[in-house]
Amino acid sequence: MNNVTFGSARGGYYETVAGGAGAGPGWAGRSGVHTHMTNTRITDPEILELRYPVLLRRFELRAGSGGAGRHRGG
């Protein structure tokens, strides 16, 4: 599970970040899906910037991060 968290004594922000699901002996993994400890949707980037004093510079799936095996991970 991947997490993003920031804050101060007045408040904070916590989000689980979709990382993907690993491959197995006969299948490829899935990219950018929540697979652990969550039943919520990720916060839209526009809402994050509207509600918190942050500027999101990049929000994307990282190409090629699944490995080069017979069944690529997510």
mmCIF file of N, CA and C in Angstrom:
data_model
loop_
_atom_site.group_PDB
_atom_site.id
_atom_site.type_symbol
_atom_site.label_atom_id
_atom_site.label_comp_id
_atom_site.label_asym_id
_atom_site.label_seq_id
_atom_site.Cartn_x
_atom_site.Cartn_y
_atom_site.Cartn_z
ATOM 1 N N MET A 1 0.840 -1.174 0.000
ATOM 2 C CA MET A 1 0.000 0.000 0.000
ATOM 3 C C MET A 1 0.883 1.234 0.000
ATOM 4 N N ASN A 2 0.556 2.222 -0.809
ATOM 5 C CA ASN A 2 1.267 3.489 -0.871
ATOM 6 C C ASN A 2 0.396 4.570 -0.232
ATOM 7 N N ASN A 3 1.026 5.520 0.428
ATOM 8 C CA ASN A 3 0.285 6.573 1.114
ATOM 9 C C ASN A 3 0.892 7.938 0.834
ATOM 10 N N VAL A 4 0.046 8.952 0.870
ATOM 11 C CA VAL A 4 0.480 10.347 0.843
ATOM 12 C C VAL A 4 -0.136 10.988 2.067
ATOM 13 N N THR A 5 0.681 11.681 2.852
ATOM 14 C CA THR A 5 0.166 12.349 4.040
ATOM 15 C C THR A 5 0.933 13.642 4.281
ATOM 16 N N PHE A 6 0.213 14.672 4.711
ATOM 17 C CA PHE A 6 0.846 15.925 5.120
ATOM 18 C C PHE A 6 -0.109 16.651 6.041
ATOM 19 N N GLY A 7 0.405 17.623 6.784
ATOM 20 C CA GLY A 7 -0.461 18.372 7.671
ATOM 21 C C GLY A 7 0.298 19.138 8.724
ATOM 22 N N SER A 8 -0.473 19.654 9.681
ATOM 23 C CA SER A 8 0.061 20.437 10.791
ATOM 24 C C SER A 8 -0.786 20.125 12.017
ATOM 25 N N ALA A 9 -0.589 20.877 13.072
ATOM 26 C CA ALA A 9 -1.369 20.687 14.290
ATOM 27 C C ALA A 9 -2.849 21.014 14.069
ATOM 28 N N ARG A 10 -3.152 21.802 13.054
ATOM 29 C CA ARG A 10 -4.542 22.214 12.782
ATOM 30 C C ARG A 10 -5.314 21.221 11.932
ATOM 31 N N GLY A 11 -4.645 20.391 11.181
ATOM 32 C CA GLY A 11 -5.352 19.456 10.314
ATOM 33 C C GLY A 11 -4.388 18.721 9.416
ATOM 34 N N GLY A 12 -4.917 17.758 8.713
ATOM 35 C CA GLY A 12 -4.047 16.973 7.866
ATOM 36 C C GLY A 12 -4.785 16.328 6.723
ATOM 37 N N TYR A 13 -4.024 15.668 5.882
ATOM 38 C CA TYR A 13 -4.544 14.985 4.709
ATOM 39 C C TYR A 13 -3.874 13.617 4.642
ATOM 40 N N TYR A 14 -4.656 12.590 4.339
ATOM 41 C CA TYR A 14 -4.140 11.229 4.204
ATOM 42 C C TYR A 14 -4.866 10.565 3.047
ATOM 43 N N GLU A 15 -4.119 9.944 2.171
ATOM 44 C CA GLU A 15 -4.716 9.287 1.007
ATOM 45 C C GLU A 15 -3.942 8.023 0.699
ATOM 46 N N THR A 16 -4.664 6.932 0.426
ATOM 47 C CA THR A 16 -3.997 5.760 -0.111
ATOM 48 C C THR A 16 -3.889 5.965 -1.616
ATOM 49 N N VAL A 17 -2.769 5.561 -2.188
ATOM 50 C CA VAL A 17 -2.505 5.790 -3.599
ATOM 51 C C VAL A 17 -2.511 4.453 -4.323
ATOM 52 N N ALA A 18 -3.239 4.400 -5.426
ATOM 53 C CA ALA A 18 -3.299 3.166 -6.210
ATOM 54 C C ALA A 18 -1.923 2.826 -6.747
ATOM 55 N N GLY A 19 -1.485 1.617 -6.512
ATOM 56 C CA GLY A 19 -0.185 1.198 -6.988
ATOM 57 C C GLY A 19 -0.275 0.042 -7.964
ATOM 58 N N GLY A 20 -1.269 -0.784 -7.813
ATOM 59 C CA GLY A 20 -1.443 -1.913 -8.712
ATOM 60 C C GLY A 20 -1.432 -3.236 -7.984
ATOM 61 N N ALA A 21 -1.670 -4.277 -8.741
ATOM 62 C CA ALA A 21 -1.697 -5.632 -8.211
ATOM 63 C C ALA A 21 -0.641 -6.456 -8.935
ATOM 64 N N GLY A 22 0.061 -7.251 -8.209
ATOM 65 C CA GLY A 22 1.148 -8.028 -8.790
ATOM 66 C C GLY A 22 0.693 -9.115 -9.739
ATOM 67 N N ALA A 23 1.633 -9.592 -10.541
ATOM 68 C CA ALA A 23 1.376 -10.687 -11.482
ATOM 69 C C ALA A 23 1.458 -12.022 -10.752
ATOM 70 N N GLY A 24 1.003 -13.039 -11.413
ATOM 71 C CA GLY A 24 1.064 -14.384 -10.856
ATOM 72 C C GLY A 24 1.615 -15.363 -11.884
ATOM 73 N N PRO A 25 1.539 -16.655 -11.607
ATOM 74 C CA PRO A 25 2.151 -17.634 -12.491
ATOM 75 C C PRO A 25 1.501 -17.715 -13.876
ATOM 76 N N GLY A 26 0.302 -17.195 -14.036
ATOM 77 C CA GLY A 26 -0.356 -17.272 -15.339
ATOM 78 C C GLY A 26 -1.090 -16.005 -15.735
ATOM 79 N N TRP A 27 -0.800 -14.902 -15.079
ATOM 80 C CA TRP A 27 -1.517 -13.664 -15.395
ATOM 81 C C TRP A 27 -0.650 -12.446 -15.140
ATOM 82 N N ALA A 28 -0.938 -11.396 -15.898
ATOM 83 C CA ALA A 28 -0.270 -10.111 -15.702
ATOM 84 C C ALA A 28 -0.977 -9.351 -14.593
ATOM 85 N N GLY A 29 -0.269 -8.431 -13.968
ATOM 86 C CA GLY A 29 -0.867 -7.609 -12.924
ATOM 87 C C GLY A 29 -1.693 -6.474 -13.509
ATOM 88 N N ARG A 30 -2.410 -5.763 -12.632
ATOM 89 C CA ARG A 30 -3.213 -4.609 -13.043
ATOM 90 C C ARG A 30 -2.544 -3.346 -12.544
ATOM 91 N N SER A 31 -2.500 -2.321 -13.376
ATOM 92 C CA SER A 31 -1.885 -1.052 -13.011
ATOM 93 C C SER A 31 -2.917 -0.062 -12.501
ATOM 94 N N GLY A 32 -2.507 0.765 -11.523
ATOM 95 C CA GLY A 32 -3.320 1.875 -11.051
ATOM 96 C C GLY A 32 -4.636 1.493 -10.421
ATOM 97 N N VAL A 33 -4.701 0.389 -9.712
ATOM 98 C CA VAL A 33 -5.922 -0.015 -9.031
ATOM 99 C C VAL A 33 -5.653 -0.109 -7.535
ATOM 100 N N HIS A 34 -6.646 0.206 -6.734
ATOM 101 C CA HIS A 34 -6.526 0.042 -5.287
ATOM 102 C C HIS A 34 -6.696 -1.434 -4.977
ATOM 103 N N THR A 35 -5.755 -1.977 -4.234
ATOM 104 C CA THR A 35 -5.833 -3.397 -3.912
ATOM 105 C C THR A 35 -5.726 -3.691 -2.422
ATOM 106 N N HIS A 36 -5.345 -2.721 -1.612
ATOM 107 C CA HIS A 36 -5.110 -2.985 -0.198
ATOM 108 C C HIS A 36 -5.787 -1.923 0.681
ATOM 109 N N MET A 37 -6.396 -2.350 1.751
ATOM 110 C CA MET A 37 -6.875 -1.495 2.841
ATOM 111 C C MET A 37 -7.626 -0.248 2.402
ATOM 112 N N THR A 38 -8.506 -0.364 1.460
ATOM 113 C CA THR A 38 -9.286 0.807 1.091
ATOM 114 C C THR A 38 -10.577 0.397 0.405
ATOM 115 N N ASN A 39 -11.586 1.187 0.598
ATOM 116 C CA ASN A 39 -12.822 1.017 -0.151
ATOM 117 C C ASN A 39 -13.309 2.380 -0.639
ATOM 118 N N THR A 40 -12.379 3.315 -0.781
ATOM 119 C CA THR A 40 -12.726 4.661 -1.216
ATOM 120 C C THR A 40 -12.083 4.972 -2.557
ATOM 121 N N ARG A 41 -12.581 5.993 -3.194
ATOM 122 C CA ARG A 41 -11.988 6.460 -4.441
ATOM 123 C C ARG A 41 -10.942 7.516 -4.119
ATOM 124 N N ILE A 42 -9.935 7.622 -4.950
ATOM 125 C CA ILE A 42 -8.893 8.617 -4.743
ATOM 126 C C ILE A 42 -9.471 10.022 -4.954
ATOM 127 N N THR A 43 -8.966 10.981 -4.228
ATOM 128 C CA THR A 43 -9.404 12.365 -4.357
ATOM 129 C C THR A 43 -9.010 12.905 -5.728
ATOM 130 N N ASP A 44 -9.940 13.572 -6.402
ATOM 131 C CA ASP A 44 -9.623 14.193 -7.690
ATOM 132 C C ASP A 44 -8.543 15.246 -7.486
ATOM 133 N N PRO A 45 -7.573 15.324 -8.408
ATOM 134 C CA PRO A 45 -6.498 16.320 -8.267
ATOM 135 C C PRO A 45 -7.019 17.751 -8.102
ATOM 136 N N GLU A 46 -8.084 18.099 -8.819
ATOM 137 C CA GLU A 46 -8.636 19.459 -8.725
ATOM 138 C C GLU A 46 -9.194 19.748 -7.330
ATOM 139 N N ILE A 47 -9.795 18.757 -6.706
ATOM 140 C CA ILE A 47 -10.351 18.924 -5.354
ATOM 141 C C ILE A 47 -9.221 19.061 -4.349
ATOM 142 N N LEU A 48 -8.177 18.258 -4.511
ATOM 143 C CA LEU A 48 -7.019 18.351 -3.624
ATOM 144 C C LEU A 48 -6.450 19.770 -3.636
ATOM 145 N N GLU A 49 -6.254 20.340 -4.828
ATOM 146 C CA GLU A 49 -5.694 21.691 -4.942
ATOM 147 C C GLU A 49 -6.652 22.758 -4.434
ATOM 148 N N LEU A 50 -7.934 22.527 -4.556
ATOM 149 C CA LEU A 50 -8.932 23.492 -4.080
ATOM 150 C C LEU A 50 -9.008 23.531 -2.553
ATOM 151 N N ARG A 51 -8.908 22.380 -1.916
ATOM 152 C CA ARG A 51 -9.112 22.295 -0.464
ATOM 153 C C ARG A 51 -7.851 22.442 0.377
ATOM 154 N N TYR A 52 -6.681 22.220 -0.231
ATOM 155 C CA TYR A 52 -5.434 22.258 0.529
ATOM 156 C C TYR A 52 -4.438 23.194 -0.155
ATOM 157 N N PRO A 53 -3.489 23.721 0.601
ATOM 158 C CA PRO A 53 -2.502 24.638 0.010
ATOM 159 C C PRO A 53 -1.378 23.887 -0.712
ATOM 160 N N VAL A 54 -1.759 23.144 -1.751
ATOM 161 C CA VAL A 54 -0.786 22.367 -2.513
ATOM 162 C C VAL A 54 -1.003 22.577 -4.006
ATOM 163 N N LEU A 55 0.028 22.315 -4.779
ATOM 164 C CA LEU A 55 -0.041 22.329 -6.230
ATOM 165 C C LEU A 55 0.474 20.980 -6.717
ATOM 166 N N LEU A 56 -0.386 20.229 -7.346
ATOM 167 C CA LEU A 56 -0.022 18.909 -7.849
ATOM 168 C C LEU A 56 0.599 19.077 -9.233
ATOM 169 N N ARG A 57 1.873 18.756 -9.366
ATOM 170 C CA ARG A 57 2.590 18.967 -10.626
ATOM 171 C C ARG A 57 2.450 17.793 -11.588
ATOM 172 N N ARG A 58 2.386 16.565 -11.080
ATOM 173 C CA ARG A 58 2.215 15.387 -11.934
ATOM 174 C C ARG A 58 1.302 14.394 -11.254
ATOM 175 N N PHE A 59 0.422 13.774 -12.033
ATOM 176 C CA PHE A 59 -0.481 12.740 -11.544
ATOM 177 C C PHE A 59 -0.673 11.766 -12.701
ATOM 178 N N GLU A 60 0.078 10.665 -12.682
ATOM 179 C CA GLU A 60 0.064 9.771 -13.828
ATOM 180 C C GLU A 60 0.489 8.365 -13.443
ATOM 181 N N LEU A 61 0.196 7.410 -14.321
ATOM 182 C CA LEU A 61 0.734 6.073 -14.181
ATOM 183 C C LEU A 61 2.137 6.094 -14.770
ATOM 184 N N ARG A 62 3.073 5.495 -14.085
ATOM 185 C CA ARG A 62 4.460 5.482 -14.540
ATOM 186 C C ARG A 62 4.656 4.325 -15.523
ATOM 187 N N ALA A 63 4.922 4.657 -16.774
ATOM 188 C CA ALA A 63 5.104 3.644 -17.817
ATOM 189 C C ALA A 63 6.334 2.786 -17.536
ATOM 190 N N GLY A 64 6.207 1.491 -17.804
ATOM 191 C CA GLY A 64 7.343 0.589 -17.678
ATOM 192 C C GLY A 64 7.705 0.162 -16.274
ATOM 193 N N SER A 65 6.878 0.440 -15.292
ATOM 194 C CA SER A 65 7.239 0.127 -13.911
ATOM 195 C C SER A 65 6.829 -1.287 -13.505
ATOM 196 N N GLY A 66 6.210 -2.048 -14.396
ATOM 197 C CA GLY A 66 5.745 -3.377 -14.048
ATOM 198 C C GLY A 66 6.762 -4.489 -14.195
ATOM 199 N N GLY A 67 7.979 -4.151 -14.605
ATOM 200 C CA GLY A 67 9.015 -5.167 -14.751
ATOM 201 C C GLY A 67 9.022 -5.780 -16.144
ATOM 202 N N ALA A 68 9.972 -6.647 -16.365
ATOM 203 C CA ALA A 68 10.151 -7.218 -17.700
ATOM 204 C C ALA A 68 9.998 -8.736 -17.725
ATOM 205 N N GLY A 69 9.332 -9.295 -16.745
ATOM 206 C CA GLY A 69 9.165 -10.748 -16.677
ATOM 207 C C GLY A 69 8.133 -11.259 -17.665
ATOM 208 N N ARG A 70 7.896 -12.545 -17.629
ATOM 209 C CA ARG A 70 6.910 -13.175 -18.513
ATOM 210 C C ARG A 70 5.532 -12.572 -18.274
ATOM 211 N N HIS A 71 5.173 -12.326 -17.019
ATOM 212 C CA HIS A 71 3.889 -11.702 -16.676
ATOM 213 C C HIS A 71 4.187 -10.423 -15.899
ATOM 214 N N ARG A 72 3.981 -9.291 -16.542
ATOM 215 C CA ARG A 72 4.311 -8.003 -15.949
ATOM 216 C C ARG A 72 3.425 -7.697 -14.746
ATOM 217 N N GLY A 73 4.027 -7.082 -13.720
ATOM 218 C CA GLY A 73 3.278 -6.659 -12.548
ATOM 219 C C GLY A 73 2.513 -5.379 -12.814
ATOM 220 N N GLY A 74 1.615 -5.063 -11.919
ATOM 221 C CA GLY A 74 0.835 -3.846 -12.087
ATOM 222 C C GLY A 74 1.458 -2.678 -11.393
#
